[in-house]
Coordinates of C-alpha atoms in Angstrom, one line a residue:
X1 CA 0.0 0.0 0.0
X2 CA 2.9 2.4 0.8
X3 CA 4.5 1.7 -2.6
X4 CA 1.1 2.3 -4.3
X5 CA 0.5 5.6 -2.5
X6 CA 4.1 6.8 -3.4
X7 CA 3.4 5.9 -7.1
X8 CA 0.2 7.8 -7.0
X9 CA 1.7 11.0 -5.5
X10 CA 4.5 10.9 -8.0
X11 CA 2.1 10.6 -11.0
X12 CA -0.3 13.2 -9.8
X13 CA 2.6 15.6 -9.3
X14 CA 3.6 15.4 -13.0
X15 CA 2.9 18.6 -15.0
X16 CA 0.5 16.8 -17.3
X17 CA -1.8 15.9 -14.5
X18 CA -1.5 19.0 -12.3
X19 CA -4.8 19.9 -10.9
X20 CA -6.2 23.4 -10.7
X21 CA -7.0 24.4 -7.1
X22 CA -10.5 25.7 -7.3
X23 CA -12.0 28.4 -9.6
X24 CA -9.9 30.3 -12.0
X25 CA -8.6 33.7 -10.9
X26 CA -9.4 35.1 -14.3
X27 CA -11.3 38.4 -14.1
X28 CA -13.6 38.9 -17.1
X29 CA -14.9 42.2 -18.2
X30 CA -18.5 43.0 -17.2
X31 CA -21.1 41.9 -19.7
X32 CA -23.1 44.6 -21.6
X33 CA -26.6 45.2 -20.5
X34 CA -29.6 43.4 -22.0
X35 CA -30.2 46.2 -24.5
X36 CA -26.7 47.6 -24.8
X37 CA -25.6 51.1 -26.0
X38 CA -27.2 52.8 -29.0
X39 CA -25.4 51.6 -32.2
X40 CA -25.5 55.1 -33.5
X41 CA -23.0 56.1 -30.8
X42 CA -20.5 53.5 -32.1
X43 CA -17.1 55.1 -32.8
X44 CA -17.0 53.7 -36.3
X45 CA -20.3 55.3 -37.2
X46 CA -19.7 58.8 -35.8
X47 CA -17.3 60.0 -38.6
X48 CA -19.8 58.8 -41.3
X49 CA -22.7 60.4 -39.5
X50 CA -20.8 63.8 -39.4
X51 CA -20.0 63.6 -43.1
X52 CA -23.5 62.7 -43.9
X53 CA -24.8 65.7 -41.9
X54 CA -22.5 68.1 -43.6
X55 CA -23.6 66.7 -47.0
X56 CA -27.2 67.1 -46.1
X57 CA -26.6 70.7 -45.1
X58 CA -24.9 71.5 -48.4
X59 CA -27.7 69.9 -50.4
X60 CA -30.3 71.8 -48.4
X61 CA -28.5 75.1 -49.0
X62 CA -28.1 74.4 -52.7
X63 CA -31.8 73.6 -53.0
X64 CA -32.8 77.0 -51.4
X65 CA -30.8 78.9 -54.0
X66 CA -33.4 78.9 -56.8
X67 CA -31.5 81.2 -59.2
X68 CA -27.9 81.8 -60.2
X69 CA -26.0 84.9 -59.0
X70 CA -26.6 88.2 -60.7
X71 CA -24.0 89.2 -63.3
X72 CA -22.6 92.8 -63.6
X73 CA -21.0 93.8 -67.0
X74 CA -19.1 97.0 -67.7
X75 CA -18.1 97.9 -71.3
X76 CA -16.4 100.9 -72.9
X77 CA -16.6 102.1 -76.5
X78 CA -14.9 104.9 -78.5
X79 CA -16.3 106.6 -81.6
X80 CA -16.6 109.9 -83.4
X81 CA -19.4 111.3 -85.4
X82 CA -17.5 113.0 -88.2
X83 CA -13.9 112.7 -89.4
X84 CA -11.7 115.1 -87.6
X85 CA -13.8 115.3 -84.5
X86 CA -12.4 114.1 -81.1
X87 CA -13.0 110.6 -80.1
X88 CA -15.9 110.1 -77.6
X89 CA -15.6 107.4 -75.0
X90 CA -18.7 105.8 -73.7
X91 CA -19.2 103.5 -70.7
X92 CA -22.0 100.9 -70.5
X93 CA -23.0 99.2 -67.3
X94 CA -25.4 96.3 -67.4
X95 CA -26.9 94.0 -64.8
X96 CA -28.1 90.6 -65.6
X97 CA -30.6 89.0 -63.2
X98 CA -31.3 85.4 -64.2
X99 CA -34.8 84.1 -63.4
X100 CA -34.0 80.4 -63.9
X101 CA -31.7 78.2 -61.8
X102 CA -29.2 77.8 -64.5
X103 CA -27.1 74.7 -65.4
X104 CA -24.4 75.4 -62.9
X105 CA -26.8 75.5 -60.0
X106 CA -28.5 72.4 -61.2
X107 CA -25.2 70.6 -61.4
X108 CA -24.1 71.8 -58.0
X109 CA -27.5 70.7 -56.5
X110 CA -27.3 67.3 -58.2
X111 CA -23.7 66.7 -56.9
X112 CA -24.7 67.6 -53.4
X113 CA -27.7 65.2 -53.5
X114 CA -25.6 62.4 -54.9
X115 CA -23.0 62.8 -52.2
X116 CA -25.7 62.8 -49.5
X117 CA -27.3 59.6 -50.9
X118 CA -23.9 57.9 -51.2
X119 CA -23.0 58.7 -47.6
X120 CA -26.4 57.6 -46.3
X121 CA -25.9 54.3 -48.1
X122 CA -22.5 53.8 -46.6
X123 CA -23.9 54.7 -43.1
X124 CA -26.7 52.1 -43.5
X125 CA -24.2 49.4 -44.7
X126 CA -21.8 50.1 -41.8
X127 CA -24.7 50.1 -39.3
X128 CA -25.9 46.7 -40.7
X129 CA -22.3 45.3 -40.5
X130 CA -21.8 46.3 -36.9
X131 CA -25.3 45.0 -35.9
X132 CA -24.3 41.6 -37.5
X133 CA -21.0 41.6 -35.5
X134 CA -22.9 42.5 -32.3
X135 CA -25.4 39.6 -32.8
X136 CA -22.7 37.1 -33.6
X137 CA -20.6 38.2 -30.6
X138 CA -23.7 37.9 -28.3
X139 CA -24.5 34.4 -29.6
X140 CA -20.9 33.4 -29.1
X141 CA -21.1 34.6 -25.5
X142 CA -24.2 32.7 -24.8
X143 CA -22.7 29.5 -26.3
X144 CA -19.5 30.0 -24.2
X145 CA -21.6 30.5 -21.1
X146 CA -23.4 27.2 -21.7
X147 CA -20.1 25.4 -22.3
X148 CA -18.7 26.8 -19.1
X149 CA -21.7 25.6 -17.1
X150 CA -21.3 22.1 -18.5
X151 CA -17.6 22.1 -17.9
X152 CA -17.9 23.2 -14.3
X153 CA -20.6 20.6 -13.7
X154 CA -18.3 18.0 -15.1
X155 CA -15.4 19.2 -12.9
X156 CA -17.6 19.1 -9.9
X157 CA -18.7 15.5 -10.5
X158 CA -15.1 14.6 -11.2
X159 CA -14.0 16.1 -7.9
X160 CA -16.7 14.2 -6.0
X161 CA -15.7 11.0 -7.8
X162 CA -12.1 11.5 -7.0
X163 CA -12.9 11.9 -3.3
X164 CA -14.9 8.8 -3.3
X165 CA -12.3 6.7 -5.1
X166 CA -9.6 8.2 -2.9
X167 CA -11.3 6.8 0.2
X168 CA -11.9 3.5 -1.6
X169 CA -8.3 3.3 -2.5
X170 CA -7.1 4.0 1.0
X171 CA -9.4 1.2 2.2
X172 CA -7.9 -1.2 -0.3
X173 CA -11.2 -1.5 -2.3
X174 CA -9.8 0.2 -5.5
X175 CA -6.7 -0.8 -7.3
X176 CA -4.0 1.7 -8.4
X177 CA -4.8 1.8 -12.1
X178 CA -8.4 2.8 -11.4
X179 CA -7.3 5.4 -8.9
X180 CA -4.9 6.9 -11.4
X181 CA -7.5 6.9 -14.1
X182 CA -10.0 8.8 -11.9
X183 CA -7.3 11.3 -10.9
X184 CA -6.4 11.9 -14.6
X185 CA -10.1 12.4 -15.5
X186 CA -10.5 14.9 -12.7
X187 CA -7.4 16.8 -13.8
X188 CA -8.7 17.0 -17.4
X189 CA -12.1 18.2 -16.2
X190 CA -10.5 21.0 -14.2
X191 CA -8.4 22.0 -17.2
X192 CA -11.4 22.0 -19.5
X193 CA -13.3 24.2 -17.0
X194 CA -10.4 26.7 -16.9
X195 CA -10.3 26.8 -20.7
X196 CA -14.0 27.4 -20.8
X197 CA -13.6 30.4 -18.4
X198 CA -11.0 31.9 -20.7
X199 CA -13.2 31.4 -23.8
X200 CA -16.1 33.1 -22.0
X201 CA -14.0 36.0 -21.1
X202 CA -12.8 36.3 -24.7
X203 CA -16.3 36.2 -26.0
X204 CA -17.5 38.9 -23.6
X205 CA -14.5 41.1 -24.6
X206 CA -15.4 40.6 -28.3
X207 CA -19.1 41.4 -27.6
X208 CA -18.1 44.7 -25.9
X209 CA -15.8 45.6 -28.8
X210 CA -18.6 45.0 -31.3
X211 CA -20.7 47.4 -29.3
X212 CA -18.0 50.0 -29.3
X213 CA -17.4 49.9 -25.5
X214 CA -14.0 50.6 -24.0
X215 CA -12.1 47.9 -22.2
X216 CA -12.5 47.7 -18.5

């Protein structure tokens, strides 16, 4: 029995079978709320929103200018009535007030509207992309949470089984190979639970990033 116990302690002490002592010390970031922040406040959308607002303002201003700017023309002429008379210089001032919008105004208005439409389309596409990333990250977090619950349940059962077989082994009711197998299964269950905690923490971090939240 003494030899068997020494063999067991030696095998359990190996790095491959090292047990984790209780829950992981990993500190995960807090999960976002049930609703989460407004997607329009996402950092990647703010620049596009500002550009779209400026383009809308330019288009609105162009639409209010229903006519082209007035044109002022100044001309000078020289003539004389009869040969030998002094030259007479005449100045002509004319003001042209267009009543129609004019082709330049139409082109400027059309360009402003086109830019506004393009930026709005980009904004909608970016918003849809970020919403997809948010939903995907949230689903990954839910899946990681379920996997962690299953892994912790398995680790709990493995610890209970290890305690039972430890007593049985000390009473001589369980042989060494069985005891070692139970110990290895418990160690693997603890490692899997630790990996699940890390995966859940990574999923929460990705979810927060998809929402545009700063790390905590």
